[in-house]
Amino acid sequence: MAEQLSVFVDNKPGRLNALTGVLRDHRINIRAMTIANHRDYGVAKLLVSDPRLAQRALMEQGFAAALQSVLAIVIEDRPGGLHAALEILAERQINVLDAYGFVVAPGQRAAWCMEVDDPDEAERLLTTHGLQVLTARELYQL
Amino acid sequence: MLPSHINFGRHDEGGNPMSVPAWNPAVEFMEREALERLQLAQLRQTVTWALKTPFYRRRLAEAGLTRSEDIASLRDLRHLPYTTKDDLREAYPDGLLAVEPEQAVRLHTSSGTTGMPTVIYHTRRDLDAWTELVARCIVATGATAGDVFQNMTHYGLFTGGLGLHYGAERVGMLVIPVSSGNTSRQIQLLRDFRATVVHATPSYLLHLHTALAGAGVTTDQLHLRKAFIGAEPHSEQIRRKIETLFGIEAYNSYGLSEMNGPGVAFECLYKTGLHLWEDAYILEIIDPHTRQPLAEGETGEIVMTTLQRQATPLLRYRTRDLSHLVSGHCPCGRSHRRLARLKGRSDDMLIINGVNVFPSQIEDLLMKTPEVGSNYLIQLEKRGALDRLVVKTEIYAKLFTGDPQTLDALRERLSEALRSAILVKPVIELHEPGSLPVSEGKARRVLDLRPAF
């Protein structure tokens, strides 16, 4: 499974910029990013070129940063592409907790990343149905 | 005088005789009756000294007292008037000076938050007596002449630095008078001279520990054995945290500049409360509102009378510090009674929507919660007619899982726990590690943004 980086950021001007500054200084590229607002703070989730280096660099700068497993799959970039994948999970009552996606090749491929309540079973199901579950390296090399 | 080791037939857990280190055993283990006789004699002496000041001549005459012989017993103390911080301000600069100016050899003055300063003078004998009290405190913790003492509190008008400095020298320790701040130099000195004992505020020690990690120094590389912590109220959890982080023993120190400074009360090896040197001070605990004396064990304002200070004697000084007397005997065998850890200051008390809240209650709870760090800020705001309590705290980076649900649950859990502890439901804010202010001196942790009226 792929790894995503979760970073705690104060909900105030300049903090997100501090985070991206640390990544730039370590020549780490961001593939995808999402932020959830929780009033006084936010949690940023990022897919980056080197998650472990990114975590270490951020912790050294005083950030609270954690690595989490994330289920990343390749879907077709066409109407119904995401639906086909989610249908497999819905049939087995697997719940999606948090998710985001991005286009890899317009009209051809997109990546879909999600946290689910039963990641091992989800991975097995998706693989059985011919969907590609990505490692961190594969995800970044798309 | 050299410290002695006293054995009153006590035994340790293995059944071996235990000795209790003491600087001045004749006084520290004095029978209560003898101690009280000494107090009465010194109280009369102190009243004689006080009557030399314009302030007390007038104040004591109003209470019907013109000669020290009018005091027949210690019970007569309660007929004496209280002295307050405002009295000290009004008497500034020399209304409370009880000796000829040339007899005084030092003064300590504090500006205070309201701007009007106060001052305490010392004769050479006063300083000597103060130094003796500090030496007793140091030796009671088991520290010896063989220790290297790094004094991390401010030197100068603040009494913490010089007070411990002279006490430690008298004990014979090797003293490093580095004063406060300049953390990288502190670390350098700790390493170069293998300091075994430090004196600092609790918040500074927490800051120092973070700085050690930043400098790549582990506590194993240091030689620390003990810390004397004081100058700001702190919880038992903070003490334990300091002890665990550094792998040392931390001893609580209590003092205030009006009572010389440090050396008023200190924990001994047993840490069962702070022995207050009753040959040097008469201790009372009163209700801060009714001003009536309270029974042993009841929490109230500490009131003290100096017994040894000729240059600035103070009678029944209201410290505004809150504590209670610990009942029973300390296993060390000292006859001097013990104050419990300070609960806060009577003027620290916050009134939130009519409910009395002490910042220490909030700190206690935060310190019991491993997911949050050691810095916090209590902010009071007005929302319409109501007060709003916001408690800002930092998450502890190592326990961050990346899952925001866990953090939301933590926020809710803290809010509920505080509501049941202080009866006010706070808004909990979680912030990044290191984002809240760390004070290197006395930490300011309360921000009251409510308009005065």
Coordinates of C-alpha atoms in Angstrom, one line a residue:
Chain A
M1 CA 0.0 0.0 0.0
A2 CA 1.0 3.6 -0.6
E3 CA 1.9 6.1 2.2
Q4 CA 0.4 9.5 2.7
L5 CA 1.8 12.2 4.9
S6 CA -0.5 13.7 7.5
V7 CA 0.5 17.1 8.9
F8 CA -1.0 19.1 11.7
V9 CA -1.2 22.8 10.8
D10 CA -2.5 25.7 12.8
N11 CA -5.5 27.4 11.1
K12 CA -3.8 30.7 10.5
P13 CA -2.0 32.6 7.8
G14 CA 1.6 31.5 7.0
R15 CA 1.5 27.9 8.4
L16 CA 0.7 26.1 5.2
N17 CA 3.4 28.1 3.6
A18 CA 5.8 27.0 6.3
L19 CA 5.0 23.4 5.5
T20 CA 5.5 23.7 1.8
G21 CA 8.7 25.6 2.4
V22 CA 10.2 22.7 4.3
L23 CA 9.3 20.4 1.4
R24 CA 10.9 22.8 -1.1
D25 CA 14.1 23.0 0.9
H26 CA 14.4 19.2 0.8
R27 CA 13.5 19.1 -2.9
I28 CA 10.4 17.0 -2.2
N29 CA 7.7 17.2 -4.8
I30 CA 4.0 17.2 -4.0
R31 CA 1.8 15.0 -6.2
A32 CA -1.5 15.6 -4.5
M33 CA -2.7 17.4 -1.4
T34 CA -5.9 18.0 0.6
I35 CA -6.7 19.9 3.8
A36 CA -9.6 19.3 6.2
N37 CA -10.6 22.2 8.3
H38 CA -11.2 21.5 12.0
R39 CA -11.8 25.1 13.4
D40 CA -8.5 25.9 15.2
Y41 CA -6.4 23.5 13.2
G42 CA -6.3 21.6 9.9
V43 CA -4.9 18.3 8.9
A44 CA -3.1 18.4 5.5
K45 CA -2.7 15.0 3.7
L46 CA -0.1 14.9 1.0
L47 CA 1.3 12.4 -1.5
V48 CA 4.9 13.3 -1.9
S49 CA 8.0 12.0 -3.8
D50 CA 9.7 10.8 -0.6
P51 CA 7.3 10.5 2.3
R52 CA 9.8 9.3 4.9
L53 CA 12.3 12.1 4.2
A54 CA 9.4 14.6 4.2
Q55 CA 8.2 13.3 7.6
R56 CA 11.7 13.5 9.2
A57 CA 12.3 17.0 7.8
L58 CA 8.9 18.3 9.0
M59 CA 9.4 16.8 12.5
E60 CA 12.8 18.4 12.7
Q61 CA 11.1 21.8 12.1
G62 CA 8.7 21.1 14.9
F63 CA 5.7 19.9 12.9
A64 CA 3.6 17.0 14.0
A65 CA 3.7 14.8 10.9
A66 CA 2.6 11.1 10.6
L67 CA 2.7 8.5 7.9
Q68 CA -0.4 6.6 7.1
S69 CA -1.2 3.7 4.8
V70 CA -3.5 4.8 2.0
L71 CA -5.2 2.6 -0.6
A72 CA -4.3 4.1 -4.0
I73 CA -5.7 2.7 -7.2
V74 CA -5.6 3.5 -10.9
I75 CA -9.0 4.2 -12.4
E76 CA -10.0 5.1 -16.0
D77 CA -10.5 8.8 -16.6
R78 CA -14.0 8.6 -18.1
P79 CA -17.6 8.8 -16.9
G80 CA -18.2 5.8 -14.6
G81 CA -14.6 5.1 -14.0
L82 CA -14.7 5.9 -10.2
H83 CA -18.1 4.3 -9.9
A84 CA -16.8 1.0 -11.1
A85 CA -14.3 0.9 -8.3
L86 CA -16.6 2.1 -5.6
E87 CA -19.3 -0.4 -6.6
I88 CA -16.9 -3.3 -5.6
L89 CA -16.4 -1.8 -2.1
A90 CA -20.1 -1.0 -1.6
E91 CA -21.1 -4.5 -2.4
R92 CA -19.0 -5.8 0.5
Q93 CA -20.1 -3.0 2.9
I94 CA -16.7 -1.4 3.0
N95 CA -16.9 2.2 4.2
V96 CA -14.8 5.0 2.6
L97 CA -13.7 7.4 5.4
D98 CA -11.7 10.0 3.5
A99 CA -10.7 10.2 -0.2
Y100 CA -9.2 12.3 -2.9
G101 CA -8.2 11.8 -6.5
F102 CA -6.2 13.4 -9.3
V103 CA -5.8 13.0 -13.0
V104 CA -2.6 11.3 -14.3
A105 CA -3.2 11.3 -18.1
P106 CA -6.3 13.3 -19.2
G107 CA -8.9 11.0 -20.9
Q108 CA -7.0 7.9 -19.9
R109 CA -6.0 7.4 -16.3
A110 CA -6.6 8.9 -12.9
A111 CA -5.4 8.0 -9.4
W112 CA -7.8 7.5 -6.5
C113 CA -6.6 7.5 -2.9
M114 CA -8.8 6.5 0.1
E115 CA -8.9 5.5 3.7
V116 CA -11.3 2.7 4.3
D117 CA -12.5 0.9 7.4
D118 CA -11.0 -2.5 6.2
P119 CA -8.0 -1.8 4.1
D120 CA -6.7 -5.3 3.8
E121 CA -10.0 -6.7 2.6
A122 CA -10.5 -3.7 0.2
E123 CA -7.0 -4.3 -1.3
R124 CA -7.8 -8.0 -1.8
L125 CA -11.2 -7.3 -3.5
L126 CA -9.8 -4.5 -5.8
T127 CA -6.9 -6.7 -6.9
T128 CA -9.3 -9.6 -7.6
H129 CA -11.3 -7.3 -9.8
G130 CA -8.2 -6.4 -11.8
L131 CA -7.6 -3.0 -10.4
Q132 CA -4.0 -2.0 -9.7
V133 CA -3.3 -1.1 -6.1
L134 CA -0.2 1.1 -6.0
T135 CA 2.9 1.2 -3.8
A136 CA 4.3 4.5 -2.8
R137 CA 6.9 4.3 -5.5
E138 CA 4.4 3.3 -8.2
L139 CA 2.1 6.0 -7.2
Y140 CA 4.7 8.7 -7.6
Q141 CA 6.0 7.3 -10.9
L142 CA 2.6 7.4 -12.6
Chain B
M1 CA 28.9 25.1 60.7
L2 CA 29.1 21.7 59.0
P3 CA 26.1 19.6 58.1
S4 CA 25.4 16.7 60.3
H5 CA 23.7 13.4 59.7
I6 CA 21.0 12.7 62.3
N7 CA 19.6 9.3 63.1
F8 CA 16.5 9.2 65.3
G9 CA 16.2 5.5 65.1
R10 CA 14.5 5.6 61.7
H11 CA 15.1 2.7 59.3
D12 CA 14.8 2.3 55.6
E13 CA 12.8 -0.3 53.8
G14 CA 15.6 -2.8 54.1
G15 CA 15.7 -2.3 57.9
N16 CA 19.0 -0.4 57.8
P17 CA 19.3 2.7 60.0
M18 CA 18.7 5.9 57.9
S19 CA 20.4 9.2 58.4
V20 CA 18.8 12.5 57.6
P21 CA 21.2 15.1 56.3
A22 CA 20.8 18.5 58.1
W23 CA 22.7 21.8 58.2
N24 CA 21.6 23.0 61.6
P25 CA 20.2 20.0 63.5
A26 CA 19.9 21.8 66.8
V27 CA 17.3 24.1 65.3
E28 CA 15.8 21.9 62.6
F29 CA 14.9 19.1 65.1
M30 CA 14.1 21.4 68.0
E31 CA 11.2 20.4 70.3
R32 CA 8.0 22.4 69.5
E33 CA 7.9 23.9 72.9
A34 CA 11.4 25.2 72.7
L35 CA 10.7 26.4 69.1
E36 CA 7.7 28.4 70.3
R37 CA 9.7 29.9 73.2
L38 CA 12.2 31.0 70.6
Q39 CA 9.5 32.4 68.4
L40 CA 8.0 34.5 71.3
A41 CA 11.4 35.9 72.2
Q42 CA 12.1 36.8 68.5
L43 CA 8.6 38.2 68.0
R44 CA 9.3 40.7 70.8
Q45 CA 12.6 41.5 69.3
T46 CA 10.9 42.0 65.9
V47 CA 8.3 44.3 67.4
T48 CA 11.1 46.4 69.0
W49 CA 12.8 46.7 65.6
A50 CA 9.4 47.5 63.9
L51 CA 8.7 50.3 66.4
K52 CA 11.7 52.1 65.0
T53 CA 9.9 52.6 61.7
P54 CA 7.5 55.5 61.1
F55 CA 5.1 53.0 59.5
Y56 CA 4.8 50.5 62.3
R57 CA 5.0 53.2 65.1
R58 CA 1.7 54.6 63.7
R59 CA 0.2 51.2 62.8
L60 CA 1.0 49.5 66.1
A61 CA -0.2 52.5 68.1
E62 CA -3.5 52.3 66.4
A63 CA -3.7 48.6 67.6
G64 CA -2.8 49.8 71.2
L65 CA 0.7 48.5 71.2
T66 CA 3.7 50.8 72.0
R67 CA 6.2 48.4 73.6
S68 CA 7.3 44.8 72.8
E69 CA 6.6 43.8 76.5
D70 CA 2.9 44.2 75.7
I71 CA 3.2 40.8 73.9
A72 CA 2.7 38.2 76.6
S73 CA 2.3 35.1 74.4
L74 CA 2.3 34.0 70.8
R75 CA -1.5 34.1 71.0
D76 CA -1.2 37.9 71.1
L77 CA 0.1 37.9 67.6
R78 CA -3.5 37.9 66.4
H79 CA -4.0 41.4 67.9
L80 CA -1.3 42.8 65.6
P81 CA -2.4 44.4 62.4
Y82 CA -1.8 42.8 59.0
T83 CA 0.7 44.3 56.6
T84 CA -0.1 44.2 52.9
K85 CA 1.7 44.7 49.6
D86 CA 0.0 48.1 49.4
D87 CA 1.5 49.1 52.8
L88 CA 4.9 48.3 51.4
R89 CA 4.2 50.4 48.3
E90 CA 3.1 53.4 50.5
A91 CA 6.1 53.0 52.7
Y92 CA 8.5 53.0 49.7
P93 CA 11.4 53.9 49.7
D94 CA 12.3 54.1 53.4
G95 CA 9.2 54.1 55.6
L96 CA 9.9 50.5 56.7
L97 CA 13.6 50.9 57.2
A98 CA 14.3 50.0 60.9
V99 CA 18.0 50.6 61.0
E100 CA 20.3 53.5 60.3
P101 CA 20.9 53.6 56.5
E102 CA 24.6 52.9 57.0
Q103 CA 23.8 49.7 58.8
A104 CA 22.0 48.3 55.7
V105 CA 24.2 46.5 53.2
R106 CA 21.8 45.5 50.5
L107 CA 18.4 46.1 49.2
H108 CA 16.1 44.2 46.9
T109 CA 13.3 46.1 45.2
S110 CA 10.6 44.9 42.8
S111 CA 8.6 47.0 40.5
G112 CA 5.5 44.8 40.6
T113 CA 2.9 44.8 37.9
T114 CA 1.1 48.0 39.0
G115 CA 4.1 50.2 38.7
M116 CA 4.6 51.1 42.4
P117 CA 7.8 49.5 43.7
T118 CA 8.4 47.8 47.1
V119 CA 11.8 47.5 48.8
I120 CA 13.3 45.2 51.4
Y121 CA 16.6 46.2 53.2
H122 CA 19.1 43.8 54.8
T123 CA 21.8 44.3 57.4
R124 CA 24.9 42.1 57.2
R125 CA 23.4 39.9 60.0
D126 CA 20.1 39.7 58.0
L127 CA 21.9 38.5 55.0
D128 CA 23.8 36.0 57.1
A129 CA 20.6 34.6 58.6
W130 CA 19.0 34.4 55.1
T131 CA 22.1 32.5 53.8
E132 CA 21.8 30.1 56.8
L133 CA 18.2 29.3 55.9
V134 CA 19.0 28.6 52.3
A135 CA 21.9 26.3 53.4
R136 CA 19.4 24.4 55.5
C137 CA 17.1 24.0 52.5
I138 CA 20.0 22.8 50.2
V139 CA 21.3 20.2 52.7
A140 CA 17.8 18.9 53.5
T141 CA 17.6 17.7 49.9
G142 CA 20.7 15.6 50.3
A143 CA 22.9 18.0 48.3
T144 CA 26.5 18.3 49.7
A145 CA 29.7 20.3 49.4
G146 CA 30.7 17.8 46.7
D147 CA 28.0 19.0 44.3
V148 CA 28.5 21.3 41.4
F149 CA 25.6 23.8 41.5
Q150 CA 24.5 25.6 38.3
N151 CA 22.2 28.5 39.3
M152 CA 19.9 29.1 36.4
T153 CA 17.8 31.8 38.0
H154 CA 18.2 35.6 37.5
Y155 CA 20.7 37.5 39.5
G156 CA 20.1 41.0 40.5
L157 CA 17.1 42.6 42.1
F158 CA 15.2 39.3 41.8
T159 CA 16.1 37.4 45.0
G160 CA 16.1 33.9 43.5
G161 CA 19.6 34.0 42.0
L162 CA 21.6 35.7 44.8
G163 CA 19.6 33.8 47.6
L164 CA 20.5 30.4 46.4
H165 CA 24.0 31.5 45.3
Y166 CA 25.1 32.5 48.8
G167 CA 23.4 29.5 50.4
A168 CA 25.1 27.1 48.0
E169 CA 28.5 28.7 48.6
R170 CA 28.0 28.4 52.4
V171 CA 27.3 24.7 52.0
G172 CA 30.5 24.5 50.1
M173 CA 29.2 23.6 46.6
L174 CA 31.0 24.6 43.5
V175 CA 28.7 27.4 42.3
I176 CA 28.3 28.3 38.6
P177 CA 26.5 31.7 38.7
V178 CA 25.3 31.6 35.1
S179 CA 21.9 33.4 35.9
S180 CA 18.9 32.8 33.7
G181 CA 18.5 32.4 29.9
N182 CA 21.1 31.9 27.2
T183 CA 20.2 28.2 26.9
S184 CA 23.1 27.1 24.7
R185 CA 25.6 28.4 27.2
Q186 CA 23.6 26.6 30.0
I187 CA 24.0 23.4 28.1
Q188 CA 27.7 24.0 27.5
L189 CA 28.3 24.6 31.2
L190 CA 26.2 21.7 32.3
R191 CA 28.5 19.5 30.2
D192 CA 31.9 21.1 30.8
F193 CA 31.6 21.3 34.6
R194 CA 29.4 18.2 35.1
A195 CA 26.9 20.2 37.1
T196 CA 25.0 17.9 39.5
V197 CA 22.4 20.3 40.9
V198 CA 20.5 23.1 39.2
H199 CA 18.1 25.8 40.4
A200 CA 15.5 27.0 37.9
T201 CA 11.9 27.7 37.3
P202 CA 9.9 24.6 36.2
S203 CA 9.0 26.2 32.9
Y204 CA 12.6 26.9 32.2
L205 CA 13.6 23.3 32.8
L206 CA 10.9 22.1 30.4
H207 CA 12.3 24.6 27.9
L208 CA 15.8 23.4 28.6
H209 CA 14.8 19.8 27.9
T210 CA 13.4 20.7 24.5
A211 CA 16.6 22.7 23.8
L212 CA 18.8 19.7 24.8
A213 CA 17.0 17.6 22.2
G214 CA 17.5 20.3 19.6
A215 CA 21.2 20.4 20.4
G216 CA 21.5 16.6 20.1
V217 CA 22.4 16.2 23.8
T218 CA 20.8 13.4 25.8
T219 CA 20.3 13.6 29.6
D220 CA 22.6 10.5 29.8
Q221 CA 25.5 12.8 28.7
L222 CA 24.8 15.1 31.7
H223 CA 25.6 14.4 35.4
L224 CA 22.5 16.0 36.9
R225 CA 21.1 14.5 40.1
K226 CA 18.8 17.2 41.5
A227 CA 16.9 20.3 40.6
F228 CA 15.5 23.0 43.0
I229 CA 12.4 24.3 41.4
G230 CA 10.4 27.4 42.4
A231 CA 9.5 31.0 41.7
E232 CA 6.3 29.9 39.9
P233 CA 3.4 27.7 41.1
H234 CA 3.5 24.3 39.5
S235 CA 1.6 21.0 39.8
E236 CA 2.8 17.7 41.1
Q237 CA 2.5 16.4 37.5
I238 CA 5.0 19.1 36.3
R239 CA 7.5 18.0 39.0
R240 CA 7.1 14.4 38.0
K241 CA 7.5 15.3 34.3
I242 CA 10.8 17.2 35.1
E243 CA 12.0 14.2 37.2
T244 CA 11.2 11.8 34.4
L245 CA 12.5 13.9 31.5
F246 CA 15.9 14.5 33.2
G247 CA 16.1 11.3 35.3
I248 CA 16.6 13.4 38.5
E249 CA 15.0 14.3 41.8
A250 CA 13.2 17.7 41.8
Y251 CA 12.6 19.6 45.1
N252 CA 10.0 22.3 45.5
S253 CA 11.2 25.7 46.8
Y254 CA 9.0 28.4 48.2
G255 CA 10.0 32.0 48.9
L256 CA 9.1 35.6 48.2
S257 CA 11.1 38.7 48.2
E258 CA 9.2 40.2 51.1
M259 CA 10.4 37.2 53.2
N260 CA 14.0 37.6 51.8
G261 CA 13.4 35.3 48.8
P262 CA 14.1 31.6 48.5
G263 CA 14.9 29.8 51.8
V264 CA 11.5 30.3 53.4
A265 CA 10.2 26.7 52.9
F266 CA 11.7 23.7 51.0
E267 CA 11.1 20.1 50.5
C268 CA 13.4 17.6 52.3
L269 CA 14.3 14.2 50.9
Y270 CA 10.9 12.8 51.7
K271 CA 9.0 15.4 49.6
T272 CA 6.0 15.4 51.9
G273 CA 5.4 19.2 51.8
L274 CA 7.7 22.2 52.3
H275 CA 9.2 22.6 55.8
L276 CA 8.9 26.3 56.7
W277 CA 11.6 27.5 59.0
E278 CA 9.6 28.5 62.0
D279 CA 12.5 30.0 64.0
A280 CA 12.7 32.6 61.2
Y281 CA 9.0 33.1 60.4
I282 CA 5.7 32.8 62.2
L283 CA 3.2 31.1 59.8
E284 CA -0.5 31.7 59.8
I285 CA -3.1 30.6 57.2
I286 CA -6.2 32.9 57.0
D287 CA -9.4 33.1 55.0
P288 CA -8.5 35.8 52.5
H289 CA -12.0 37.3 52.6
T290 CA -12.9 37.2 56.3
R291 CA -9.3 37.4 57.4
Q292 CA -9.9 34.9 60.2
P293 CA -7.3 32.2 61.0
L294 CA -8.1 28.8 59.5
A295 CA -7.6 25.4 61.1
E296 CA -4.8 23.0 60.1
G297 CA -5.5 21.5 56.7
E298 CA -7.8 24.2 55.4
T299 CA -6.6 26.1 52.3
G300 CA -6.2 29.8 52.7
E301 CA -3.8 32.7 52.4
I302 CA -0.3 32.4 53.8
V303 CA 0.5 35.1 56.3
M304 CA 4.0 35.4 57.7
T305 CA 5.9 37.4 60.3
T306 CA 9.6 37.8 60.0
L307 CA 11.6 36.9 63.2
Q308 CA 15.2 37.5 62.2
R309 CA 15.3 40.5 59.9
Q310 CA 16.3 43.7 61.6
A311 CA 16.5 46.1 58.6
T312 CA 12.9 45.5 57.4
P313 CA 10.8 43.6 59.9
L314 CA 7.3 42.7 58.6
L315 CA 4.4 41.7 60.9
R316 CA 1.7 39.4 59.6
Y317 CA 2.5 40.0 56.0
R318 CA -0.3 38.9 53.7
T319 CA 1.5 37.0 50.9
R320 CA -1.6 36.4 48.7
D321 CA -0.2 32.9 48.2
L322 CA -2.7 30.1 48.8
S323 CA -1.8 26.8 50.5
H324 CA -2.6 24.7 53.6
L325 CA -0.6 23.1 56.4
V326 CA 0.2 19.4 56.0
S327 CA -0.8 17.6 59.2
G328 CA 1.1 14.8 60.8
H329 CA 4.9 14.4 61.1
C330 CA 7.4 14.2 58.3
P331 CA 9.5 11.0 58.3
C332 CA 12.6 13.2 58.4
G333 CA 11.9 14.1 62.0
R334 CA 12.1 17.9 61.5
S335 CA 9.8 19.8 63.9
H336 CA 9.1 22.7 61.5
R337 CA 5.7 22.4 60.0
R338 CA 5.1 21.9 56.3
L339 CA 3.2 23.9 53.7
A340 CA 1.5 22.0 50.9
R341 CA 2.4 22.8 47.3
L342 CA 1.1 26.3 46.5
K343 CA -2.4 26.2 45.1
G344 CA -2.0 29.6 43.4
R345 CA -2.3 33.2 44.5
S346 CA -5.4 34.8 45.9
D347 CA -5.1 37.4 43.1
D348 CA -4.6 34.6 40.4
M349 CA -8.1 33.4 41.0
L350 CA -10.3 33.8 38.0
I351 CA -14.0 34.4 38.2
I352 CA -15.6 33.0 35.1
N353 CA -19.4 33.4 34.9
G354 CA -19.4 33.7 38.7
V355 CA -17.4 30.5 39.3
N356 CA -14.0 30.6 41.0
V357 CA -11.3 28.9 38.9
F358 CA -7.6 28.6 39.6
P359 CA -5.3 28.2 36.6
S360 CA -3.6 25.4 38.5
Q361 CA -6.7 23.3 38.2
I362 CA -6.6 23.6 34.5
E363 CA -2.8 22.9 34.4
D364 CA -3.3 19.8 36.5
L365 CA -5.7 18.3 34.0
L366 CA -3.6 19.2 31.0
M367 CA -0.5 17.7 32.6
K368 CA -2.3 14.4 33.1
T369 CA -3.1 14.2 29.4
P370 CA -0.1 12.7 27.5
E371 CA -1.5 13.8 24.0
V372 CA -0.9 17.5 24.8
G373 CA 2.5 19.2 25.4
S374 CA 3.6 21.3 28.4
N375 CA 2.8 24.8 27.1
Y376 CA -0.7 26.2 27.4
L377 CA -2.6 29.5 27.4
I378 CA -5.8 30.3 29.3
Q379 CA -7.7 33.0 27.5
L380 CA -10.8 34.8 28.8
E381 CA -13.1 36.6 26.4
K382 CA -16.5 38.2 26.5
R383 CA -19.3 36.8 24.3
G384 CA -22.3 39.0 24.8
A385 CA -23.0 39.0 28.5
L386 CA -21.2 35.8 29.1
D387 CA -17.5 35.0 29.8
R388 CA -15.9 32.5 27.5
L389 CA -13.0 30.4 28.6
V390 CA -10.6 29.3 25.8
V391 CA -7.9 26.8 26.7
K392 CA -5.1 26.7 24.1
T393 CA -2.8 23.7 24.2
E394 CA -0.2 22.1 22.0
I395 CA -0.5 18.6 20.6
Y396 CA 2.4 16.3 21.5
A397 CA 4.1 15.6 18.1
K398 CA 5.2 12.0 18.9
L399 CA 1.6 10.9 19.7
F400 CA 0.1 12.5 16.5
T401 CA -1.3 9.6 14.4
G402 CA -2.5 11.7 11.4
D403 CA -6.1 11.0 12.2
P404 CA -8.2 14.2 12.8
Q405 CA -11.0 12.2 14.4
T406 CA -8.7 11.3 17.2
L407 CA -7.9 15.0 17.7
D408 CA -11.5 16.0 17.7
A409 CA -12.2 13.3 20.3
L410 CA -9.3 14.6 22.4
R411 CA -10.7 18.1 22.2
E412 CA -14.1 16.8 23.4
R413 CA -12.6 14.7 26.1
L414 CA -10.5 17.6 27.5
S415 CA -13.5 19.9 27.4
E416 CA -15.7 17.4 29.3
A417 CA -13.0 16.7 31.9
L418 CA -12.4 20.4 32.5
R419 CA -16.1 21.1 32.8
S420 CA -16.5 18.5 35.5
A421 CA -13.3 19.8 37.3
I422 CA -14.0 23.5 37.3
L423 CA -17.7 23.7 36.4
V424 CA -17.1 25.9 33.4
K425 CA -17.2 24.4 29.9
P426 CA -14.2 25.6 28.0
V427 CA -13.5 25.9 24.3
I428 CA -10.4 23.7 23.7
E429 CA -8.0 24.7 21.0
L430 CA -5.3 22.4 19.7
H431 CA -2.2 24.1 18.3
E432 CA 1.1 23.1 16.7
P433 CA 4.0 22.0 19.0
G434 CA 6.1 25.1 19.9
S435 CA 3.5 27.6 18.8
L436 CA 2.4 28.9 22.2
P437 CA 4.7 31.3 24.1
V438 CA 7.3 29.7 26.4
S439 CA 8.5 32.0 29.1
E440 CA 12.1 31.6 30.3
G441 CA 11.1 33.3 33.6
K442 CA 7.8 33.3 35.3
A443 CA 5.4 31.9 32.7
R444 CA 2.4 34.1 31.9
R445 CA -0.3 31.7 31.1
V446 CA -3.4 33.7 31.6
L447 CA -4.7 36.3 29.1
D448 CA -7.8 38.1 30.2
L449 CA -9.3 39.9 27.2
R450 CA -12.5 40.8 29.0
P451 CA -13.2 44.6 29.1
A452 CA -12.9 45.8 32.7
F453 CA -16.4 47.3 32.8

